């Protein structure tokens, strides 16, 4: 089935629309944008140039994907935004292309749900199956893993990371890396409050994994051990659990530190 385009919408002749794409009223698709099969632009959606959307995405009114970055150094370079499949972008979402100095590419994976007013800034890299609640905001160069929940009106500082299956409470301000599998909350004195038990159970993580993560969190942040000693003990006792090994690797690779317990 060929694309269905409302007569009020404006489509660049360079744009490529896949089979079954639906473009509702008053949309704009600029430049050489690529829209994957069966993607729905409901109305008043703007897709910028150098933007590639995968298949089966659902884009609600007034979302803007692929405009230039909010960076004073940006002079119009053909940087890119690349989005995967089956994502939902609710009203007013904004996703910006990369910058030359930041690698030139912003990416969003598959099966993400971004609620009203969410923002993904330039050079961010977002994984799969994440939920961004209303007005959740990523500054530039942020990395978000997969399976994360980022609460309403939360903000992540530039160059920070959010680990896999992290849970950020509403209004949280993350100025350091957010630990995977943990609950992190705080508008000023942001802290990790331990393993997100209910969330991990719902996702099918085993009791062994959850208990291992709990023990690792206690040893790392509540046993009074120095960091190196704590990391060594956790690795020796629990390093055989893949999720604990990932947690330790995440902490070791942190450049801005992590929000601790």
PDB file of C-alpha atoms in Angstrom:
ATOM      1  CA  UNK A   1       0.000   0.000   0.000  1.00  0.00           C
ATOM      2  CA  UNK A   2       1.441   3.364  -0.966  1.00  0.00           C
ATOM      3  CA  UNK A   3       1.745   6.261   1.488  1.00  0.00           C
ATOM      4  CA  UNK A   4      -1.383   8.229   2.373  1.00  0.00           C
ATOM      5  CA  UNK A   5      -0.689  11.966   2.535  1.00  0.00           C
ATOM      6  CA  UNK A   6      -3.204  14.579   3.625  1.00  0.00           C
ATOM      7  CA  UNK A   7      -3.388  17.414   1.094  1.00  0.00           C
ATOM      8  CA  UNK A   8      -2.594  20.035   3.740  1.00  0.00           C
ATOM      9  CA  UNK A   9       0.829  18.508   4.476  1.00  0.00           C
ATOM     10  CA  UNK A  10       4.077  19.606   2.819  1.00  0.00           C
ATOM     11  CA  UNK A  11       6.541  16.887   1.793  1.00  0.00           C
ATOM     12  CA  UNK A  12       9.995  17.544   0.344  1.00  0.00           C
ATOM     13  CA  UNK A  13      10.474  15.917  -3.063  1.00  0.00           C
ATOM     14  CA  UNK A  14      13.717  14.447  -1.692  1.00  0.00           C
ATOM     15  CA  UNK A  15      11.955  12.675   1.190  1.00  0.00           C
ATOM     16  CA  UNK A  16      11.342   8.915   1.004  1.00  0.00           C
ATOM     17  CA  UNK A  17       8.195   7.395   2.472  1.00  0.00           C
ATOM     18  CA  UNK A  18       7.815   3.650   2.953  1.00  0.00           C
ATOM     19  CA  UNK A  19       4.823   1.464   2.216  1.00  0.00           C
ATOM     20  CA  UNK A  20       1.760   2.216   4.300  1.00  0.00           C
ATOM     21  CA  UNK A  21       3.042   5.475   5.807  1.00  0.00           C
ATOM     22  CA  UNK A  22       0.208   7.797   6.851  1.00  0.00           C
ATOM     23  CA  UNK A  23       0.840  11.540   6.964  1.00  0.00           C
ATOM     24  CA  UNK A  24      -2.045  13.385   8.630  1.00  0.00           C
ATOM     25  CA  UNK A  25      -3.038  17.037   8.336  1.00  0.00           C
ATOM     26  CA  UNK A  26      -0.580  19.937   8.475  1.00  0.00           C
ATOM     27  CA  UNK A  27       2.625  17.894   8.720  1.00  0.00           C
ATOM     28  CA  UNK A  28       5.989  18.970   7.286  1.00  0.00           C
ATOM     29  CA  UNK A  29       8.683  16.540   6.128  1.00  0.00           C
ATOM     30  CA  UNK A  30      11.885  18.340   5.162  1.00  0.00           C
ATOM     31  CA  UNK A  31      14.843  17.545   2.951  1.00  0.00           C
ATOM     32  CA  UNK A  32      16.006  13.971   2.535  1.00  0.00           C
ATOM     33  CA  UNK A  33      14.128  12.518   5.511  1.00  0.00           C
ATOM     34  CA  UNK A  34      13.310   8.793   5.385  1.00  0.00           C
ATOM     35  CA  UNK A  35      10.062   7.517   6.936  1.00  0.00           C
ATOM     36  CA  UNK A  36       9.823   3.745   7.434  1.00  0.00           C
ATOM     37  CA  UNK A  37       6.881   1.573   6.508  1.00  0.00           C
ATOM     38  CA  UNK A  38       3.565   1.960   8.348  1.00  0.00           C
ATOM     39  CA  UNK A  39       4.754   4.908  10.402  1.00  0.00           C
ATOM     40  CA  UNK A  40       1.931   7.258  11.393  1.00  0.00           C
ATOM     41  CA  UNK A  41       2.302  11.049  11.570  1.00  0.00           C
ATOM     42  CA  UNK A  42      -1.023  11.982  13.161  1.00  0.00           C
ATOM     43  CA  UNK A  43      -1.057  15.752  12.519  1.00  0.00           C
ATOM     44  CA  UNK A  44       1.120  18.880  12.877  1.00  0.00           C
ATOM     45  CA  UNK A  45       4.288  16.768  12.985  1.00  0.00           C
ATOM     46  CA  UNK A  46       7.592  18.184  11.723  1.00  0.00           C
ATOM     47  CA  UNK A  47      10.367  15.873  10.517  1.00  0.00           C
ATOM     48  CA  UNK A  48      13.662  17.601   9.820  1.00  0.00           C
ATOM     49  CA  UNK A  49      16.232  16.778   7.155  1.00  0.00           C
ATOM     50  CA  UNK A  50      18.893  14.081   7.584  1.00  0.00           C
ATOM     51  CA  UNK A  51      16.417  12.141   9.724  1.00  0.00           C
ATOM     52  CA  UNK A  52      15.693   8.426   9.374  1.00  0.00           C
ATOM     53  CA  UNK A  53      12.703   6.811  11.068  1.00  0.00           C
ATOM     54  CA  UNK A  54      12.217   3.053  11.099  1.00  0.00           C
ATOM     55  CA  UNK A  55       8.960   1.152  10.754  1.00  0.00           C
ATOM     56  CA  UNK A  56       5.692   1.283  12.713  1.00  0.00           C
ATOM     57  CA  UNK A  57       6.430   4.456  14.654  1.00  0.00           C
ATOM     58  CA  UNK A  58       3.478   6.436  16.016  1.00  0.00           C
ATOM     59  CA  UNK A  59       4.042  10.201  16.178  1.00  0.00           C
ATOM     60  CA  UNK A  60       1.489  12.447  17.845  1.00  0.00           C
ATOM     61  CA  UNK A  61       0.652  16.112  17.110  1.00  0.00           C
ATOM     62  CA  UNK A  62       3.285  18.819  17.462  1.00  0.00           C
ATOM     63  CA  UNK A  63       6.189  16.425  17.888  1.00  0.00           C
ATOM     64  CA  UNK A  64       9.340  17.632  16.152  1.00  0.00           C
ATOM     65  CA  UNK A  65      11.983  15.102  15.160  1.00  0.00           C
ATOM     66  CA  UNK A  66      15.284  15.866  13.497  1.00  0.00           C
ATOM     67  CA  UNK A  67      15.665  19.622  13.692  1.00  0.00           C
ATOM     68  CA  UNK A  68      19.115  21.105  14.295  1.00  0.00           C
ATOM     69  CA  UNK A  69      20.672  20.925  17.764  1.00  0.00           C
ATOM     70  CA  UNK A  70      20.277  23.686  20.320  1.00  0.00           C
ATOM     71  CA  UNK A  71      23.988  24.445  20.224  1.00  0.00           C
ATOM     72  CA  UNK A  72      25.394  27.910  19.513  1.00  0.00           C
ATOM     73  CA  UNK A  73      28.330  26.340  17.663  1.00  0.00           C
ATOM     74  CA  UNK A  74      26.042  24.598  15.173  1.00  0.00           C
ATOM     75  CA  UNK A  75      26.253  26.110  11.681  1.00  0.00           C
ATOM     76  CA  UNK A  76      23.937  23.843   9.741  1.00  0.00           C
ATOM     77  CA  UNK A  77      26.104  20.747   9.180  1.00  0.00           C
ATOM     78  CA  UNK A  78      24.237  17.683   7.835  1.00  0.00           C
ATOM     79  CA  UNK A  79      24.264  15.852  11.148  1.00  0.00           C
ATOM     80  CA  UNK A  80      21.721  13.072  11.660  1.00  0.00           C
ATOM     81  CA  UNK A  81      18.930  11.632  13.767  1.00  0.00           C
ATOM     82  CA  UNK A  82      18.305   7.906  13.495  1.00  0.00           C
ATOM     83  CA  UNK A  83      15.218   6.311  15.074  1.00  0.00           C
ATOM     84  CA  UNK A  84      14.363   2.610  15.155  1.00  0.00           C
ATOM     85  CA  UNK A  85      11.027   0.793  15.039  1.00  0.00           C
ATOM     86  CA  UNK A  86       7.737   0.773  16.985  1.00  0.00           C
ATOM     87  CA  UNK A  87       8.409   3.878  19.014  1.00  0.00           C
ATOM     88  CA  UNK A  88       5.643   6.145  20.314  1.00  0.00           C
ATOM     89  CA  UNK A  89       6.314   9.883  20.501  1.00  0.00           C
ATOM     90  CA  UNK A  90       3.502  11.719  22.222  1.00  0.00           C
ATOM     91  CA  UNK A  91       2.472  15.348  21.853  1.00  0.00           C
ATOM     92  CA  UNK A  92       5.235  17.929  21.760  1.00  0.00           C
ATOM     93  CA  UNK A  93       8.231  15.571  21.883  1.00  0.00           C
ATOM     94  CA  UNK A  94      11.481  16.984  20.505  1.00  0.00           C
ATOM     95  CA  UNK A  95      14.460  14.961  19.250  1.00  0.00           C
ATOM     96  CA  UNK A  96      17.423  16.826  17.809  1.00  0.00           C
ATOM     97  CA  UNK A  97      20.146  15.852  15.380  1.00  0.00           C
ATOM     98  CA  UNK A  98      23.773  15.547  16.484  1.00  0.00           C
ATOM     99  CA  UNK A  99      26.604  18.060  16.392  1.00  0.00           C
ATOM    100  CA  UNK A 100      29.860  17.873  14.477  1.00  0.00           C
ATOM    101  CA  UNK A 101      31.866  17.854  17.698  1.00  0.00           C
ATOM    102  CA  UNK A 102      29.704  15.192  19.322  1.00  0.00           C
ATOM    103  CA  UNK A 103      29.866  12.574  16.585  1.00  0.00           C
ATOM    104  CA  UNK A 104      27.145  14.006  14.375  1.00  0.00           C
ATOM    105  CA  UNK A 105      24.462  11.472  15.323  1.00  0.00           C
ATOM    106  CA  UNK A 106      21.572  11.150  17.759  1.00  0.00           C
ATOM    107  CA  UNK A 107      20.037   7.676  18.025  1.00  0.00           C
ATOM    108  CA  UNK A 108      16.885   6.184  19.528  1.00  0.00           C
ATOM    109  CA  UNK A 109      16.351   2.421  19.372  1.00  0.00           C
ATOM    110  CA  UNK A 110      13.166   0.336  19.275  1.00  0.00           C
ATOM    111  CA  UNK A 111       9.940   0.122  21.318  1.00  0.00           C
ATOM    112  CA  UNK A 112      10.436   3.309  23.318  1.00  0.00           C
ATOM    113  CA  UNK A 113       7.513   5.320  24.714  1.00  0.00           C
ATOM    114  CA  UNK A 114       8.162   9.049  25.092  1.00  0.00           C
ATOM    115  CA  UNK A 115       5.323  10.897  26.783  1.00  0.00           C
ATOM    116  CA  UNK A 116       4.213  14.480  26.228  1.00  0.00           C
ATOM    117  CA  UNK A 117       6.980  17.073  26.089  1.00  0.00           C
ATOM    118  CA  UNK A 118       9.933  14.689  26.375  1.00  0.00           C
ATOM    119  CA  UNK A 119      13.225  15.957  24.971  1.00  0.00           C
ATOM    120  CA  UNK A 120      16.221  14.081  23.558  1.00  0.00           C
ATOM    121  CA  UNK A 121      19.052  16.505  22.861  1.00  0.00           C
ATOM    122  CA  UNK A 122      21.906  16.345  20.371  1.00  0.00           C
ATOM    123  CA  UNK A 123      24.310  13.408  20.339  1.00  0.00           C
ATOM    124  CA  UNK A 124      22.246  11.347  22.790  1.00  0.00           C
ATOM    125  CA  UNK A 125      22.022   7.591  22.389  1.00  0.00           C
ATOM    126  CA  UNK A 126      18.890   5.894  23.718  1.00  0.00           C
ATOM    127  CA  UNK A 127      18.442   2.110  23.728  1.00  0.00           C
ATOM    128  CA  UNK A 128      15.262   0.023  23.600  1.00  0.00           C
ATOM    129  CA  UNK A 129      12.036  -0.313  25.592  1.00  0.00           C
ATOM    130  CA  UNK A 130      12.499   2.826  27.656  1.00  0.00           C
ATOM    131  CA  UNK A 131       9.694   4.952  29.093  1.00  0.00           C
ATOM    132  CA  UNK A 132      10.123   8.717  29.366  1.00  0.00           C
ATOM    133  CA  UNK A 133       7.303  10.274  31.405  1.00  0.00           C
ATOM    134  CA  UNK A 134       5.978  13.776  30.725  1.00  0.00           C
ATOM    135  CA  UNK A 135       8.699  16.377  30.101  1.00  0.00           C
ATOM    136  CA  UNK A 136      11.590  14.033  30.872  1.00  0.00           C
ATOM    137  CA  UNK A 137      14.664  15.758  29.476  1.00  0.00           C
ATOM    138  CA  UNK A 138      18.076  14.600  28.307  1.00  0.00           C
ATOM    139  CA  UNK A 139      20.835  17.164  27.855  1.00  0.00           C
ATOM    140  CA  UNK A 140      23.402  16.663  25.102  1.00  0.00           C
ATOM    141  CA  UNK A 141      25.643  13.582  24.883  1.00  0.00           C
ATOM    142  CA  UNK A 142      23.573  11.501  27.332  1.00  0.00           C
ATOM    143  CA  UNK A 143      23.488   7.705  27.024  1.00  0.00           C
ATOM    144  CA  UNK A 144      20.401   5.799  28.143  1.00  0.00           C
ATOM    145  CA  UNK A 145      20.468   2.008  28.195  1.00  0.00           C
ATOM    146  CA  UNK A 146      17.431  -0.221  27.720  1.00  0.00           C
ATOM    147  CA  UNK A 147      14.402  -0.902  29.916  1.00  0.00           C
ATOM    148  CA  UNK A 148      14.696   2.371  31.830  1.00  0.00           C
ATOM    149  CA  UNK A 149      11.929   4.464  33.402  1.00  0.00           C
ATOM    150  CA  UNK A 150      12.653   8.183  33.519  1.00  0.00           C
ATOM    151  CA  UNK A 151      10.097  10.002  35.649  1.00  0.00           C
ATOM    152  CA  UNK A 152       8.110  13.107  34.836  1.00  0.00           C
ATOM    153  CA  UNK A 153      10.010  16.401  34.785  1.00  0.00           C
ATOM    154  CA  UNK A 154      13.331  14.633  35.366  1.00  0.00           C
ATOM    155  CA  UNK A 155      16.534  15.918  33.819  1.00  0.00           C
ATOM    156  CA  UNK A 156      19.828  14.217  33.005  1.00  0.00           C
ATOM    157  CA  UNK A 157      22.973  16.364  32.858  1.00  0.00           C
ATOM    158  CA  UNK A 158      25.082  16.349  29.715  1.00  0.00           C
ATOM    159  CA  UNK A 159      27.589  13.494  29.296  1.00  0.00           C
ATOM    160  CA  UNK A 160      25.848  11.395  31.963  1.00  0.00           C
ATOM    161  CA  UNK A 161      24.658   7.805  31.522  1.00  0.00           C
ATOM    162  CA  UNK A 162      21.533   5.991  32.657  1.00  0.00           C
ATOM    163  CA  UNK A 163      22.144   2.264  33.072  1.00  0.00           C
ATOM    164  CA  UNK A 164      19.904  -0.560  31.882  1.00  0.00           C
ATOM    165  CA  UNK A 165      16.620  -0.986  33.787  1.00  0.00           C
ATOM    166  CA  UNK A 166      17.259   2.087  35.912  1.00  0.00           C
ATOM    167  CA  UNK A 167      14.274   3.771  37.546  1.00  0.00           C
ATOM    168  CA  UNK A 168      14.384   7.556  37.995  1.00  0.00           C
ATOM    169  CA  UNK A 169      11.631   9.040  40.124  1.00  0.00           C
ATOM    170  CA  UNK A 170       9.726  12.127  39.047  1.00  0.00           C
ATOM    171  CA  UNK A 171      11.516  15.497  39.296  1.00  0.00           C
ATOM    172  CA  UNK A 172      14.903  13.794  39.668  1.00  0.00           C
ATOM    173  CA  UNK A 173      17.968  15.764  38.598  1.00  0.00           C
ATOM    174  CA  UNK A 174      20.843  13.483  37.626  1.00  0.00           C
ATOM    175  CA  UNK A 175      24.220  15.217  37.522  1.00  0.00           C
ATOM    176  CA  UNK A 176      26.111  11.909  37.727  1.00  0.00           C
ATOM    177  CA  UNK A 177      25.527   8.490  36.177  1.00  0.00           C
ATOM    178  CA  UNK A 178      22.335   6.685  37.207  1.00  0.00           C
ATOM    179  CA  UNK A 179      22.960   3.110  38.359  1.00  0.00           C
ATOM    180  CA  UNK A 180      21.399   0.250  36.406  1.00  0.00           C
ATOM    181  CA  UNK A 181      18.633  -1.787  38.096  1.00  0.00           C
ATOM    182  CA  UNK A 182      18.332   0.745  40.924  1.00  0.00           C
ATOM    183  CA  UNK A 183      15.826   3.376  42.034  1.00  0.00           C
ATOM    184  CA  UNK A 184      17.345   6.855  41.880  1.00  0.00           C
ATOM    185  CA  UNK A 185      15.421   9.840  43.210  1.00  0.00           C
ATOM    186  CA  UNK A 186      16.140  13.432  44.184  1.00  0.00           C
ATOM    187  CA  UNK A 187      15.765  16.976  42.924  1.00  0.00           C
ATOM    188  CA  UNK A 188      18.894  18.182  44.723  1.00  0.00           C
ATOM    189  CA  UNK A 189      20.441  15.527  46.962  1.00  0.00           C
ATOM    190  CA  UNK A 190      19.953  12.735  44.420  1.00  0.00           C
ATOM    191  CA  UNK A 191      20.543   9.226  45.770  1.00  0.00           C
ATOM    192  CA  UNK A 192      20.192   5.585  44.813  1.00  0.00           C
ATOM    193  CA  UNK A 193      17.607   3.841  46.984  1.00  0.00           C
ATOM    194  CA  UNK A 194      18.432   0.254  46.154  1.00  0.00           C
ATOM    195  CA  UNK A 195      17.171  -2.314  43.714  1.00  0.00           C
ATOM    196  CA  UNK A 196      13.916  -1.724  41.832  1.00  0.00           C
ATOM    197  CA  UNK A 197      12.452  -5.016  43.099  1.00  0.00           C
ATOM    198  CA  UNK A 198       8.948  -4.700  41.688  1.00  0.00           C
ATOM    199  CA  UNK A 199      10.095  -3.465  38.303  1.00  0.00           C
ATOM    200  CA  UNK A 200      12.621  -6.264  37.878  1.00  0.00           C
ATOM    201  CA  UNK A 201      10.126  -8.887  39.027  1.00  0.00           C
ATOM    202  CA  UNK A 202       7.616  -7.661  36.462  1.00  0.00           C
ATOM    203  CA  UNK A 203      10.270  -7.962  33.776  1.00  0.00           C
ATOM    204  CA  UNK A 204      10.970 -11.558  34.711  1.00  0.00           C
ATOM    205  CA  UNK A 205      14.340 -11.254  36.451  1.00  0.00           C
ATOM    206  CA  UNK A 206      15.038 -14.264  38.644  1.00  0.00           C
ATOM    207  CA  UNK A 207      15.129 -14.161  42.433  1.00  0.00           C
ATOM    208  CA  UNK A 208      18.831 -15.044  42.313  1.00  0.00           C
ATOM    209  CA  UNK A 209      19.593 -11.990  40.186  1.00  0.00           C
ATOM    210  CA  UNK A 210      17.511  -9.642  42.323  1.00  0.00           C
ATOM    211  CA  UNK A 211      19.024 -10.903  45.585  1.00  0.00           C
ATOM    212  CA  UNK A 212      22.494 -10.679  44.053  1.00  0.00           C
ATOM    213  CA  UNK A 213      21.919  -7.064  43.063  1.00  0.00           C
ATOM    214  CA  UNK A 214      20.593  -6.258  46.538  1.00  0.00           C
ATOM    215  CA  UNK A 215      23.677  -7.713  48.187  1.00  0.00           C
ATOM    216  CA  UNK A 216      25.955  -5.921  45.734  1.00  0.00           C
ATOM    217  CA  UNK A 217      24.268  -2.595  46.506  1.00  0.00           C
ATOM    218  CA  UNK A 218      24.671  -3.156  50.272  1.00  0.00           C
ATOM    219  CA  UNK A 219      28.360  -4.029  49.957  1.00  0.00           C
ATOM    220  CA  UNK A 220      29.094  -1.154  47.600  1.00  0.00           C
ATOM    221  CA  UNK A 221      27.300   1.609  49.467  1.00  0.00           C
ATOM    222  CA  UNK A 222      26.294   0.551  52.989  1.00  0.00           C
ATOM    223  CA  UNK A 223      28.982  -1.753  54.366  1.00  0.00           C
ATOM    224  CA  UNK A 224      31.514   0.968  55.149  1.00  0.00           C
ATOM    225  CA  UNK A 225      34.066  -0.468  52.736  1.00  0.00           C
ATOM    226  CA  UNK A 226      36.368   1.624  50.611  1.00  0.00           C
ATOM    227  CA  UNK A 227      35.399   1.590  46.951  1.00  0.00           C
ATOM    228  CA  UNK A 228      38.186  -0.697  45.706  1.00  0.00           C
ATOM    229  CA  UNK A 229      37.668  -3.179  48.545  1.00  0.00           C
ATOM    230  CA  UNK A 230      33.915  -3.192  47.993  1.00  0.00           C
ATOM    231  CA  UNK A 231      34.262  -3.706  44.254  1.00  0.00           C
ATOM    232  CA  UNK A 232      36.715  -6.556  44.805  1.00  0.00           C
ATOM    233  CA  UNK A 233      34.459  -8.292  47.323  1.00  0.00           C
ATOM    234  CA  UNK A 234      31.361  -7.949  45.121  1.00  0.00           C
ATOM    235  CA  UNK A 235      33.244  -9.300  42.130  1.00  0.00           C
ATOM    236  CA  UNK A 236      34.553 -12.265  44.101  1.00  0.00           C
ATOM    237  CA  UNK A 237      31.195 -13.199  45.643  1.00  0.00           C
ATOM    238  CA  UNK A 238      28.713 -12.185  42.954  1.00  0.00           C
ATOM    239  CA  UNK A 239      30.643 -11.592  39.738  1.00  0.00           C
ATOM    240  CA  UNK A 240      29.223 -14.782  38.214  1.00  0.00           C
ATOM    241  CA  UNK A 241      25.833 -13.035  37.940  1.00  0.00           C
ATOM    242  CA  UNK A 242      25.807 -11.203  34.616  1.00  0.00           C
ATOM    243  CA  UNK A 243      23.748  -8.306  35.939  1.00  0.00           C
ATOM    244  CA  UNK A 244      26.137  -7.740  38.856  1.00  0.00           C
ATOM    245  CA  UNK A 245      29.115  -7.891  36.493  1.00  0.00           C
ATOM    246  CA  UNK A 246      27.415  -5.232  34.336  1.00  0.00           C
ATOM    247  CA  UNK A 247      26.790  -3.073  37.428  1.00  0.00           C
ATOM    248  CA  UNK A 248      30.485  -3.217  38.365  1.00  0.00           C
ATOM    249  CA  UNK A 249      31.562  -2.418  34.808  1.00  0.00           C
ATOM    250  CA  UNK A 250      29.146   0.509  34.713  1.00  0.00           C
ATOM    251  CA  UNK A 251      30.626   1.955  37.921  1.00  0.00           C
ATOM    252  CA  UNK A 252      34.217   1.493  36.737  1.00  0.00           C
ATOM    253  CA  UNK A 253      33.495   3.278  33.453  1.00  0.00           C
ATOM    254  CA  UNK A 254      31.766   6.267  35.054  1.00  0.00           C
ATOM    255  CA  UNK A 255      33.520   9.521  34.170  1.00  0.00           C
ATOM    256  CA  UNK A 256      31.308  11.767  36.289  1.00  0.00           C
ATOM    257  CA  UNK A 257      30.838   9.350  39.182  1.00  0.00           C
ATOM    258  CA  UNK A 258      27.548   7.669  40.076  1.00  0.00           C
ATOM    259  CA  UNK A 259      24.639   8.622  42.306  1.00  0.00           C
ATOM    260  CA  UNK A 260      25.385   6.544  45.379  1.00  0.00           C
ATOM    261  CA  UNK A 261      23.162   5.085  48.039  1.00  0.00           C
TER     262      UNK A 261
END
